[in-house]
């Protein structure tokens, strides 16, 4: 629970058990009593197609199209929600970034096209190729692209790679200035294709300052959430008493300065002051991860996460979007729609 009434699930990959893990997480959150759900798929590189379809099935309504693929000599194949959301109609916000790819884009694109929820963050990677492996001699094979993935509205997920180098494709990703495709969602909103999934609400993640980068390079802090840097190891080596009320107070910051001096990490008081909130939060995150486990450490990072905060703020908008889409679809098909 990221805050009262708002559930949070971090999905980092799509493997053989992802759909079961999602359903178990929803049970733990008592999903039917939630006011909204955040599904965080930032940095999720994708994985198995059938698991992407299964996760989409959890949130979409029965018989809604999730994804399709076809190629020049590959007939179209369409994947639909088989079970449907089983009455789970809470507002949904999905958070993505530039490293969200493949299966992540399938789920995000389907949710966006059906107006099931809002996408928040940064434009995704743009990886939507179907590859068939042709066996060759000496236990080798050739992976040949035979089809491409398309969202329910017909948007191409794959980003163009014909006119750029492999390095540019992977490391200098640029959002196209002019979208190659414009399609419509179920309620008639315009969405673009041909370059990943563009969020409904764009929130750029803050960049590290030069001083913060130096602290990573010098092993003062660990650059990812699953690890600790030199300062935290030294600090916890003194066996301090750590409770859930721990903060990096003046005494901890005094030890931090001493550590930098001892390990020849150059700093100024101006740099400390300008980066103080980030430093204190990073210390707390690493201390909590070491003491209470990775999940508690991750919670600390989320406290000051601008993309997450925007996702929480957007929950009423996600609810209104879904309600409106259901009305429009019901009118179009001449049926009735229960309000979520």
PDB file of N, CA and C in Angstrom, residues 91-140:
ATOM      1  N   UNK A  91      -9.473   1.983 -10.720  1.00  0.00           N
ATOM      2  CA  UNK A  91      -8.616   2.808 -11.582  1.00  0.00           C
ATOM      3  C   UNK A  91      -7.185   2.266 -11.610  1.00  0.00           C
ATOM      4  N   UNK A  92      -6.551   2.379 -12.774  1.00  0.00           N
ATOM      5  CA  UNK A  92      -5.212   1.826 -12.971  1.00  0.00           C
ATOM      6  C   UNK A  92      -4.287   2.865 -13.581  1.00  0.00           C
ATOM      7  N   UNK A  93      -3.078   2.964 -13.025  1.00  0.00           N
ATOM      8  CA  UNK A  93      -2.026   3.802 -13.590  1.00  0.00           C
ATOM      9  C   UNK A  93      -0.788   2.927 -13.781  1.00  0.00           C
ATOM     10  N   UNK A  94      -0.208   2.952 -14.985  1.00  0.00           N
ATOM     11  CA  UNK A  94       1.017   2.205 -15.277  1.00  0.00           C
ATOM     12  C   UNK A  94       2.157   3.207 -15.441  1.00  0.00           C
ATOM     13  N   UNK A  95       3.285   2.939 -14.769  1.00  0.00           N
ATOM     14  CA  UNK A  95       4.460   3.810 -14.889  1.00  0.00           C
ATOM     15  C   UNK A  95       5.515   3.088 -15.726  1.00  0.00           C
ATOM     16  N   UNK A  96       6.038   3.789 -16.747  1.00  0.00           N
ATOM     17  CA  UNK A  96       7.050   3.211 -17.640  1.00  0.00           C
ATOM     18  C   UNK A  96       8.168   4.225 -17.859  1.00  0.00           C
ATOM     19  N   UNK A  97       9.272   3.741 -18.427  1.00  0.00           N
ATOM     20  CA  UNK A  97      10.362   4.643 -18.814  1.00  0.00           C
ATOM     21  C   UNK A  97      11.019   4.158 -20.097  1.00  0.00           C
ATOM     22  N   UNK A  98      12.161   4.756 -20.453  1.00  0.00           N
ATOM     23  CA  UNK A  98      12.826   4.428 -21.720  1.00  0.00           C
ATOM     24  C   UNK A  98      13.321   2.989 -21.777  1.00  0.00           C
ATOM     25  N   UNK A  99      13.486   2.342 -20.637  1.00  0.00           N
ATOM     26  CA  UNK A  99      13.967   0.962 -20.607  1.00  0.00           C
ATOM     27  C   UNK A  99      12.839  -0.052 -20.422  1.00  0.00           C
ATOM     28  N   UNK A 100      11.610   0.389 -20.548  1.00  0.00           N
ATOM     29  CA  UNK A 100      10.463  -0.523 -20.530  1.00  0.00           C
ATOM     30  C   UNK A 100      10.254  -1.007 -21.964  1.00  0.00           C
ATOM     31  N   UNK A 101      10.265  -2.324 -22.165  1.00  0.00           N
ATOM     32  CA  UNK A 101      10.277  -2.828 -23.541  1.00  0.00           C
ATOM     33  C   UNK A 101       9.426  -4.079 -23.706  1.00  0.00           C
ATOM     34  N   UNK A 102       9.154  -4.391 -24.973  1.00  0.00           N
ATOM     35  CA  UNK A 102       8.598  -5.670 -25.386  1.00  0.00           C
ATOM     36  C   UNK A 102       7.265  -5.981 -24.689  1.00  0.00           C
ATOM     37  N   UNK A 103       7.246  -7.002 -23.825  1.00  0.00           N
ATOM     38  CA  UNK A 103       6.009  -7.399 -23.150  1.00  0.00           C
ATOM     39  C   UNK A 103       5.413  -6.253 -22.342  1.00  0.00           C
ATOM     40  N   UNK A 104       6.274  -5.416 -21.774  1.00  0.00           N
ATOM     41  CA  UNK A 104       5.802  -4.246 -21.042  1.00  0.00           C
ATOM     42  C   UNK A 104       5.007  -3.325 -21.963  1.00  0.00           C
ATOM     43  N   UNK A 105       5.478  -3.173 -23.192  1.00  0.00           N
ATOM     44  CA  UNK A 105       4.816  -2.299 -24.159  1.00  0.00           C
ATOM     45  C   UNK A 105       3.506  -2.911 -24.653  1.00  0.00           C
ATOM     46  N   UNK A 106       3.444  -4.229 -24.697  1.00  0.00           N
ATOM     47  CA  UNK A 106       2.200  -4.905 -25.074  1.00  0.00           C
ATOM     48  C   UNK A 106       1.114  -4.601 -24.052  1.00  0.00           C
ATOM     49  N   UNK A 107       1.441  -4.761 -22.766  1.00  0.00           N
ATOM     50  CA  UNK A 107       0.459  -4.503 -21.706  1.00  0.00           C
ATOM     51  C   UNK A 107       0.083  -3.023 -21.658  1.00  0.00           C
ATOM     52  N   UNK A 108       1.094  -2.151 -21.705  1.00  0.00           N
ATOM     53  CA  UNK A 108       0.837  -0.713 -21.637  1.00  0.00           C
ATOM     54  C   UNK A 108       0.000  -0.235 -22.817  1.00  0.00           C
ATOM     55  N   UNK A 109       0.332  -0.733 -24.011  1.00  0.00           N
ATOM     56  CA  UNK A 109      -0.396  -0.335 -25.202  1.00  0.00           C
ATOM     57  C   UNK A 109      -1.852  -0.776 -25.163  1.00  0.00           C
ATOM     58  N   UNK A 110      -2.101  -1.995 -24.668  1.00  0.00           N
ATOM     59  CA  UNK A 110      -3.473  -2.494 -24.578  1.00  0.00           C
ATOM     60  C   UNK A 110      -4.281  -1.699 -23.561  1.00  0.00           C
ATOM     61  N   UNK A 111      -3.679  -1.422 -22.411  1.00  0.00           N
ATOM     62  CA  UNK A 111      -4.371  -0.635 -21.380  1.00  0.00           C
ATOM     63  C   UNK A 111      -4.687   0.766 -21.897  1.00  0.00           C
ATOM     64  N   UNK A 112      -3.744   1.364 -22.610  1.00  0.00           N
ATOM     65  CA  UNK A 112      -3.958   2.709 -23.147  1.00  0.00           C
ATOM     66  C   UNK A 112      -5.020   2.717 -24.242  1.00  0.00           C
ATOM     67  N   UNK A 113      -4.951   1.765 -25.169  1.00  0.00           N
ATOM     68  CA  UNK A 113      -5.890   1.740 -26.290  1.00  0.00           C
ATOM     69  C   UNK A 113      -7.328   1.513 -25.837  1.00  0.00           C
ATOM     70  N   UNK A 114      -7.499   0.721 -24.779  1.00  0.00           N
ATOM     71  CA  UNK A 114      -8.850   0.450 -24.277  1.00  0.00           C
ATOM     72  C   UNK A 114      -9.267   1.449 -23.197  1.00  0.00           C
ATOM     73  N   UNK A 115      -8.440   2.475 -22.952  1.00  0.00           N
ATOM     74  CA  UNK A 115      -8.730   3.495 -21.931  1.00  0.00           C
ATOM     75  C   UNK A 115      -8.945   2.872 -20.559  1.00  0.00           C
ATOM     76  N   UNK A 116      -8.283   1.736 -20.348  1.00  0.00           N
ATOM     77  CA  UNK A 116      -8.425   1.040 -19.054  1.00  0.00           C
ATOM     78  C   UNK A 116      -7.683   1.768 -17.942  1.00  0.00           C
ATOM     79  N   UNK A 117      -6.655   2.531 -18.311  1.00  0.00           N
ATOM     80  CA  UNK A 117      -5.882   3.272 -17.316  1.00  0.00           C
ATOM     81  C   UNK A 117      -5.002   4.291 -18.007  1.00  0.00           C
ATOM     82  N   UNK A 118      -4.250   5.016 -17.199  1.00  0.00           N
ATOM     83  CA  UNK A 118      -3.343   6.037 -17.722  1.00  0.00           C
ATOM     84  C   UNK A 118      -1.905   5.535 -17.672  1.00  0.00           C
ATOM     85  N   UNK A 119      -1.117   5.933 -18.664  1.00  0.00           N
ATOM     86  CA  UNK A 119       0.308   5.626 -18.704  1.00  0.00           C
ATOM     87  C   UNK A 119       1.062   6.885 -18.290  1.00  0.00           C
ATOM     88  N   UNK A 120       1.958   6.753 -17.318  1.00  0.00           N
ATOM     89  CA  UNK A 120       2.714   7.886 -16.774  1.00  0.00           C
ATOM     90  C   UNK A 120       4.210   7.588 -16.887  1.00  0.00           C
ATOM     91  N   UNK A 121       5.005   8.607 -17.178  1.00  0.00           N
ATOM     92  CA  UNK A 121       6.461   8.440 -17.201  1.00  0.00           C
ATOM     93  C   UNK A 121       7.077   8.917 -18.492  1.00  0.00           C
ATOM     94  N   UNK A 122       7.904   8.047 -19.095  1.00  0.00           N
ATOM     95  CA  UNK A 122       8.630   8.408 -20.306  1.00  0.00           C
ATOM     96  C   UNK A 122       8.349   7.391 -21.415  1.00  0.00           C
ATOM     97  N   UNK A 123       8.523   7.804 -22.670  1.00  0.00           N
ATOM     98  CA  UNK A 123       8.252   6.926 -23.807  1.00  0.00           C
ATOM     99  C   UNK A 123       9.080   5.650 -23.711  1.00  0.00           C
ATOM    100  N   UNK A 124       8.438   4.527 -23.987  1.00  0.00           N
ATOM    101  CA  UNK A 124       9.092   3.231 -23.825  1.00  0.00           C
ATOM    102  C   UNK A 124      10.119   2.963 -24.934  1.00  0.00           C
ATOM    103  N   UNK A 125      10.804   1.839 -24.844  1.00  0.00           N
ATOM    104  CA  UNK A 125      11.947   1.523 -25.708  1.00  0.00           C
ATOM    105  C   UNK A 125      11.570   1.393 -27.180  1.00  0.00           C
ATOM    106  N   UNK A 126      10.442   0.741 -27.455  1.00  0.00           N
ATOM    107  CA  UNK A 126      10.048   0.527 -28.854  1.00  0.00           C
ATOM    108  C   UNK A 126      10.596  -0.770 -29.407  1.00  0.00           C
ATOM    109  N   UNK A 127      10.266  -1.906 -28.766  1.00  0.00           N
ATOM    110  CA  UNK A 127      10.759  -3.219 -29.203  1.00  0.00           C
ATOM    111  C   UNK A 127       9.560  -4.139 -29.405  1.00  0.00           C
ATOM    112  N   UNK A 128       9.219  -4.381 -30.660  1.00  0.00           N
ATOM    113  CA  UNK A 128       8.048  -5.198 -30.946  1.00  0.00           C
ATOM    114  C   UNK A 128       8.226  -6.088 -32.145  1.00  0.00           C
ATOM    115  N   UNK A 129       9.282  -6.905 -32.135  1.00  0.00           N
ATOM    116  CA  UNK A 129       9.574  -7.797 -33.259  1.00  0.00           C
ATOM    117  C   UNK A 129       9.325  -9.254 -32.881  1.00  0.00           C
ATOM    118  N   UNK A 130       8.737 -10.002 -33.807  1.00  0.00           N
ATOM    119  CA  UNK A 130       8.592 -11.448 -33.659  1.00  0.00           C
ATOM    120  C   UNK A 130       9.707 -12.097 -34.457  1.00  0.00           C
ATOM    121  N   UNK A 131      10.481 -12.953 -33.809  1.00  0.00           N
ATOM    122  CA  UNK A 131      11.610 -13.590 -34.496  1.00  0.00           C
ATOM    123  C   UNK A 131      11.456 -15.104 -34.527  1.00  0.00           C
ATOM    124  N   UNK A 132      11.755 -15.670 -35.670  1.00  0.00           N
ATOM    125  CA  UNK A 132      11.716 -17.112 -35.862  1.00  0.00           C
ATOM    126  C   UNK A 132      13.153 -17.607 -36.037  1.00  0.00           C
ATOM    127  N   UNK A 133      13.527 -18.632 -35.293  1.00  0.00           N
ATOM    128  CA  UNK A 133      14.898 -19.151 -35.351  1.00  0.00           C
ATOM    129  C   UNK A 133      14.994 -20.253 -36.394  1.00  0.00           C
ATOM    130  N   UNK A 134      15.868 -20.025 -37.376  1.00  0.00           N
ATOM    131  CA  UNK A 134      16.122 -21.023 -38.416  1.00  0.00           C
ATOM    132  C   UNK A 134      17.391 -21.804 -38.036  1.00  0.00           C
ATOM    133  N   UNK A 135      17.277 -23.116 -37.796  1.00  0.00           N
ATOM    134  CA  UNK A 135      18.451 -23.909 -37.399  1.00  0.00           C
ATOM    135  C   UNK A 135      19.513 -23.921 -38.502  1.00  0.00           C
ATOM    136  N   UNK A 136      20.773 -23.774 -38.082  1.00  0.00           N
ATOM    137  CA  UNK A 136      21.906 -23.861 -38.988  1.00  0.00           C
ATOM    138  C   UNK A 136      22.826 -24.974 -38.514  1.00  0.00           C
ATOM    139  N   UNK A 137      23.922 -25.153 -39.214  1.00  0.00           N
ATOM    140  CA  UNK A 137      24.849 -26.230 -38.861  1.00  0.00           C
ATOM    141  C   UNK A 137      25.607 -25.899 -37.578  1.00  0.00           C
ATOM    142  N   UNK A 138      26.273 -26.916 -37.020  1.00  0.00           N
ATOM    143  CA  UNK A 138      27.123 -26.781 -35.836  1.00  0.00           C
ATOM    144  C   UNK A 138      26.383 -26.173 -34.650  1.00  0.00           C
ATOM    145  N   UNK A 139      25.107 -26.598 -34.465  1.00  0.00           N
ATOM    146  CA  UNK A 139      24.317 -26.198 -33.301  1.00  0.00           C
ATOM    147  C   UNK A 139      24.137 -24.689 -33.205  1.00  0.00           C
ATOM    148  N   UNK A 140      23.967 -24.039 -34.355  1.00  0.00           N
ATOM    149  CA  UNK A 140      23.729 -22.597 -34.372  1.00  0.00           C
ATOM    150  C   UNK A 140      22.386 -22.321 -35.033  1.00  0.00           C
TER     151      UNK A 140
END
